[in-house]
């Protein structure tokens, strides 16, 4: 299959940034969809008013959003799927850099590596701990395990990624290590978010569990 990219934008209560992100994604020329997770604000209505296709998740959780995106990508003939968070922290221009890397290097997973100095100190500590722990288990050498900007090879991940929430990032890397898939990371830009962060202690524990789960299952 020739290289063909879909961008999946997972959302949950992102009314402060959804229109801006849609405008930015349109400028890339890539096809994209919004996968909304039962938002309680006007996120879905704003996206629909922009004429964007909205995918429904089976349940709440970022992992379910990415899995819905992968199903859609496979059904519509896309070879790869990019994900980007809807908080305006990532730059859409970096999608092309990661896409070119995936296509030219024939990678199955490409992770955008954020500059940690641009991340709030408490989140930076959590991210570094997660990355240390995941690399202890998998020796991946990847510096930023939980980056929300990445590209997946659809045929590899569509039936293997079983993450439900924020555990999807470490689990997707763990799968690549476990199955011998080709993966790499590239430095990307990172800025201040719009809206409220969804990260909390429960999600941190889910991420840690995600890093471990693939290690101890077939």
Short mmCIF file of C-alpha atoms in Angstrom, two decimals:
data_model
loop_
_atom_site.label_atom_id
_atom_site.label_comp_id
_atom_site.label_asym_id
_atom_site.label_seq_id
_atom_site.Cartn_x
_atom_site.Cartn_y
_atom_site.Cartn_z
CA UNK A 1 0.00 0.00 0.00
CA UNK A 2 1.31 3.46 -0.89
CA UNK A 3 1.76 6.02 1.88
CA UNK A 4 -1.51 7.77 2.74
CA UNK A 5 -1.97 9.69 5.99
CA UNK A 6 -5.03 10.41 8.12
CA UNK A 7 -4.81 12.77 11.11
CA UNK A 8 -6.92 11.85 14.15
CA UNK A 9 -7.78 14.64 16.59
CA UNK A 10 -9.02 13.19 19.91
CA UNK A 11 -11.12 15.65 21.91
CA UNK A 12 -12.75 15.94 25.30
CA UNK A 13 -14.04 19.34 26.43
CA UNK A 14 -11.81 21.29 24.02
CA UNK A 15 -14.16 24.13 23.06
CA UNK A 16 -11.40 26.69 23.72
CA UNK A 17 -9.16 25.27 21.01
CA UNK A 18 -11.15 23.06 18.61
CA UNK A 19 -11.86 25.71 15.93
CA UNK A 20 -8.24 26.90 15.97
CA UNK A 21 -6.97 23.32 15.63
CA UNK A 22 -9.34 22.59 12.75
CA UNK A 23 -8.16 25.70 10.91
CA UNK A 24 -4.54 24.71 11.45
CA UNK A 25 -5.09 21.12 10.30
CA UNK A 26 -6.81 22.30 7.13
CA UNK A 27 -3.66 24.21 6.26
CA UNK A 28 -1.64 20.95 6.20
CA UNK A 29 -3.59 19.43 3.31
CA UNK A 30 -3.97 16.12 5.16
CA UNK A 31 -7.32 14.42 5.67
CA UNK A 32 -8.41 14.54 9.30
CA UNK A 33 -11.23 13.50 11.61
CA UNK A 34 -12.29 14.50 15.11
CA UNK A 35 -12.96 11.74 17.60
CA UNK A 36 -14.95 13.23 20.46
CA UNK A 37 -15.19 11.52 23.82
CA UNK A 38 -18.57 12.55 25.18
CA UNK A 39 -17.58 16.20 25.67
CA UNK A 40 -19.81 18.12 28.07
CA UNK A 41 -19.10 21.47 26.42
CA UNK A 42 -19.57 22.67 22.83
CA UNK A 43 -16.59 20.82 21.33
CA UNK A 44 -18.63 18.47 19.14
CA UNK A 45 -21.07 21.19 18.06
CA UNK A 46 -18.24 23.52 17.06
CA UNK A 47 -16.50 20.79 15.08
CA UNK A 48 -19.74 19.84 13.34
CA UNK A 49 -20.36 23.48 12.44
CA UNK A 50 -16.96 23.46 10.73
CA UNK A 51 -18.08 20.55 8.55
CA UNK A 52 -15.61 18.10 10.07
CA UNK A 53 -16.36 14.38 10.25
CA UNK A 54 -16.77 13.30 13.87
CA UNK A 55 -16.12 9.73 14.92
CA UNK A 56 -17.89 8.24 17.92
CA UNK A 57 -15.93 6.37 20.58
CA UNK A 58 -17.31 3.29 22.27
CA UNK A 59 -16.27 4.62 25.68
CA UNK A 60 -14.57 7.59 27.30
CA UNK A 61 -10.78 7.67 27.16
CA UNK A 62 -8.07 8.75 24.75
CA UNK A 63 -7.17 5.16 23.92
CA UNK A 64 -10.68 4.51 22.65
CA UNK A 65 -10.40 7.62 20.45
CA UNK A 66 -7.20 6.43 18.82
CA UNK A 67 -8.63 2.94 18.31
CA UNK A 68 -11.71 4.43 16.62
CA UNK A 69 -9.40 6.46 14.42
CA UNK A 70 -7.39 3.39 13.46
CA UNK A 71 -10.58 1.50 12.56
CA UNK A 72 -11.67 4.40 10.36
CA UNK A 73 -8.23 4.69 8.77
CA UNK A 74 -8.16 0.99 7.89
CA UNK A 75 -11.70 1.06 6.48
CA UNK A 76 -10.84 4.04 4.27
CA UNK A 77 -7.51 2.89 2.89
CA UNK A 78 -5.01 4.95 4.89
CA UNK A 79 -1.60 3.39 5.45
CA UNK A 80 -0.67 5.59 8.43
CA UNK A 81 -2.45 7.67 11.05
CA UNK A 82 -1.12 10.69 12.91
CA UNK A 83 -2.47 11.79 16.27
CA UNK A 84 -2.21 15.29 17.70
CA UNK A 85 -3.72 16.61 20.93
CA UNK A 86 -6.36 19.34 20.63
CA UNK A 87 -4.84 21.76 23.16
CA UNK A 88 -2.64 23.75 20.74
CA UNK A 89 0.58 22.61 22.45
CA UNK A 90 1.79 20.81 19.32
CA UNK A 91 2.51 22.46 15.98
CA UNK A 92 0.72 21.03 12.97
CA UNK A 93 3.77 21.76 10.79
CA UNK A 94 5.57 18.96 12.63
CA UNK A 95 3.08 16.40 11.28
CA UNK A 96 4.72 16.59 7.85
CA UNK A 97 8.18 16.08 9.33
CA UNK A 98 7.03 12.96 11.14
CA UNK A 99 5.10 11.78 8.07
CA UNK A 100 8.14 12.16 5.83
CA UNK A 101 10.18 10.20 8.36
CA UNK A 102 7.59 7.41 8.49
CA UNK A 103 7.35 7.21 4.71
CA UNK A 104 11.01 7.52 3.77
CA UNK A 105 12.35 5.47 6.67
CA UNK A 106 9.54 2.90 6.48
CA UNK A 107 8.85 3.30 10.20
CA UNK A 108 5.87 1.72 11.93
CA UNK A 109 5.84 4.26 14.77
CA UNK A 110 7.27 7.78 14.82
CA UNK A 111 7.10 9.75 18.08
CA UNK A 112 7.41 13.53 18.38
CA UNK A 113 9.97 14.29 21.08
CA UNK A 114 9.11 17.45 23.05
CA UNK A 115 11.70 19.73 24.68
CA UNK A 116 11.18 18.98 28.38
CA UNK A 117 12.19 22.51 29.39
CA UNK A 118 8.95 23.74 27.78
CA UNK A 119 6.79 21.50 29.97
CA UNK A 120 5.51 22.62 33.41
CA UNK A 121 7.82 21.33 36.15
CA UNK A 122 5.31 18.97 37.80
CA UNK A 123 4.35 17.42 34.47
CA UNK A 124 7.99 17.28 33.43
CA UNK A 125 8.86 15.22 36.51
CA UNK A 126 5.97 12.84 35.81
CA UNK A 127 6.93 12.51 32.14
CA UNK A 128 10.57 11.83 32.94
CA UNK A 129 9.58 9.20 35.50
CA UNK A 130 7.27 7.49 32.99
CA UNK A 131 9.98 7.55 30.33
CA UNK A 132 12.57 6.16 32.74
CA UNK A 133 10.24 3.36 33.86
CA UNK A 134 9.18 2.41 30.32
CA UNK A 135 12.77 2.38 29.10
CA UNK A 136 13.74 0.25 32.08
CA UNK A 137 11.20 -2.34 30.92
CA UNK A 138 11.74 -2.06 27.17
CA UNK A 139 15.11 -0.37 26.59
CA UNK A 140 13.57 1.61 23.76
CA UNK A 141 15.90 4.59 24.05
CA UNK A 142 12.92 6.90 23.50
CA UNK A 143 13.14 10.10 25.53
CA UNK A 144 9.50 11.22 25.44
CA UNK A 145 7.24 8.23 25.97
CA UNK A 146 3.94 10.09 26.40
CA UNK A 147 4.08 12.59 23.54
CA UNK A 148 0.66 13.07 21.94
CA UNK A 149 2.08 13.75 18.48
CA UNK A 150 2.95 10.50 16.74
CA UNK A 151 2.35 8.43 13.61
CA UNK A 152 1.20 4.81 13.53
CA UNK A 153 1.30 2.25 10.73
CA UNK A 154 -2.39 1.38 10.58
CA UNK A 155 -2.17 -2.30 9.60
CA UNK A 156 0.11 -3.04 12.58
CA UNK A 157 -1.80 -1.17 15.29
CA UNK A 158 -5.44 -1.47 14.28
CA UNK A 159 -5.97 -4.90 15.84
CA UNK A 160 -3.19 -4.93 18.44
CA UNK A 161 -3.50 -1.65 20.36
CA UNK A 162 -5.87 -2.34 23.25
CA UNK A 163 -5.34 0.84 25.27
CA UNK A 164 -8.39 2.58 26.70
CA UNK A 165 -7.01 5.82 28.10
CA UNK A 166 -3.67 7.64 28.39
CA UNK A 167 -1.96 4.25 28.60
CA UNK A 168 -2.04 4.23 24.79
CA UNK A 169 1.29 6.06 24.39
CA UNK A 170 3.50 3.68 26.41
CA UNK A 171 1.57 0.67 25.15
CA UNK A 172 2.04 1.65 21.52
CA UNK A 173 5.80 1.91 22.05
CA UNK A 174 5.84 -1.31 24.07
CA UNK A 175 4.10 -3.09 21.18
CA UNK A 176 6.75 -1.86 18.75
CA UNK A 177 9.52 -3.15 21.02
CA UNK A 178 7.73 -6.42 21.70
CA UNK A 179 6.98 -7.23 18.08
CA UNK A 180 10.19 -5.93 16.53
CA UNK A 181 8.52 -3.11 14.61
CA UNK A 182 10.55 -0.16 13.36
CA UNK A 183 10.21 2.98 15.50
CA UNK A 184 12.02 6.27 15.97
CA UNK A 185 11.54 9.75 17.43
CA UNK A 186 12.09 13.28 16.13
CA UNK A 187 12.41 16.59 18.04
CA UNK A 188 9.31 18.77 17.79
CA UNK A 189 8.13 22.16 19.04
CA UNK A 190 5.87 22.45 22.10
CA UNK A 191 3.95 25.38 23.60
CA UNK A 192 1.40 26.43 26.21
CA UNK A 193 -1.90 24.59 26.19
CA UNK A 194 -5.35 26.09 25.73
CA UNK A 195 -7.94 24.81 28.19
CA UNK A 196 -7.64 22.60 31.23
CA UNK A 197 -5.28 19.62 31.39
CA UNK A 198 -6.85 16.15 31.67
CA UNK A 199 -3.82 14.66 33.46
CA UNK A 200 -4.24 13.44 37.04
CA UNK A 201 -2.91 10.80 39.42
CA UNK A 202 -5.33 8.14 38.19
CA UNK A 203 -4.18 8.66 34.61
CA UNK A 204 -0.55 8.54 35.73
CA UNK A 205 -1.16 5.12 37.28
CA UNK A 206 -2.90 3.96 34.10
CA UNK A 207 0.10 5.06 32.07
CA UNK A 208 2.44 3.11 34.34
CA UNK A 209 0.19 0.06 34.06
CA UNK A 210 0.17 0.42 30.29
CA UNK A 211 3.96 0.36 30.18
CA UNK A 212 3.96 -2.86 32.21
CA UNK A 213 1.00 -4.69 30.70
CA UNK A 214 2.56 -5.58 27.35
CA UNK A 215 5.66 -6.84 29.14
CA UNK A 216 3.82 -9.53 31.03
CA UNK A 217 1.25 -10.64 28.45
CA UNK A 218 1.62 -12.56 25.21
#
